Steps between C-alpha positions, in 0.01 A plus 500: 500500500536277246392547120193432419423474890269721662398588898240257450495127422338442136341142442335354214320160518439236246272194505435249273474124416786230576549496100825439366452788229466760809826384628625786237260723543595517849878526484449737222270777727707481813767547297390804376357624793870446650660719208443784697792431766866475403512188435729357236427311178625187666289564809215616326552085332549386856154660596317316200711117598385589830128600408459226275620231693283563785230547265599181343511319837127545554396422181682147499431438872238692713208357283473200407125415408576819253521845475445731860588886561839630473562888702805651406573858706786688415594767740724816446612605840580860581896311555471453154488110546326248272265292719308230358229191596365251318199325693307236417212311664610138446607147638827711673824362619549229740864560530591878405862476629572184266304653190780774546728231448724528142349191286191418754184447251205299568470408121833339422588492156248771395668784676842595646393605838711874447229778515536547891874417460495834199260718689753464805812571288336769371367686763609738789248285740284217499247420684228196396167398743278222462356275625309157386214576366523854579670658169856645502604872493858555298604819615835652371673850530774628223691804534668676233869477527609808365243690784690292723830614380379878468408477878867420608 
């Protein structure tokens, strides 16, 4: 078993506002929460990119008349993986496969269309569902390399 892992899964849950100023507040708990694994200082940076650009993602997009609810789970599973979601309740994707796209944005010149593009590079699995009008779920699983390498 992995460190930090136990026989159970362990999952905390956040909620808040679509606020820019949580966007930190978010990266900065899962984060934490993920410290517990072996994961490296560059993963543990990889986690927050990944946190805060899915974060970031439904604060630019999912509401647009203004702020909605953000949940943010982060699950520890008895594997000792990182799983994490970031729901929303808002407008949703029309076309998830092209949002996945490097460079796709819907607001040209305002953003650079990367945070699915990062969460992907980042990740050991990706997996994004939504549907117009329905929200979107970002889920994504990280694994410690070294437990990966200990395992061998």
């Amino acid at each position: 078993m992995a460190h930090g892992a136990s026989a159970v899964a362990n999952t905390v849950h956040l909620e808040f506002p679509s606020l820019p100023e949580n966007v930190g507040f978010a990266r900065a708990a899962v984060a934490l929460f993920a410290s517990r694994l072996d994961f490296t200082l560059d993963e543990l940076e990889e986690i927050k990119v990944a946190v805060s650009e899915a974060v970031s993602n439904v604060v630019v997009h999912a509401y647009p008349e203004g702020p909605g609810p953000v949940r943010v789970e982060a699950t520890v599973t008895p594997q000792g993986e990182l799983v994490v979601r970031v729901a929303d309740q808002g407008r949703g994707i029309e076309d998830v496969a092209r949002a996945c796209e490097a460079s796709f944005t819907t607001r040209p010149g305002e953003h650079l269309g990367l945070g699915l593009t990062f969460i992907n590079e980042y990740a050991d699995r990706l997996e994004v569902n939504s549907a117009p009008g329905q929200g979107t779920v970002v889920t994504f699983t990280k694994r410690p390399q070294m437990a990966a390498v200990h395992r061998e």
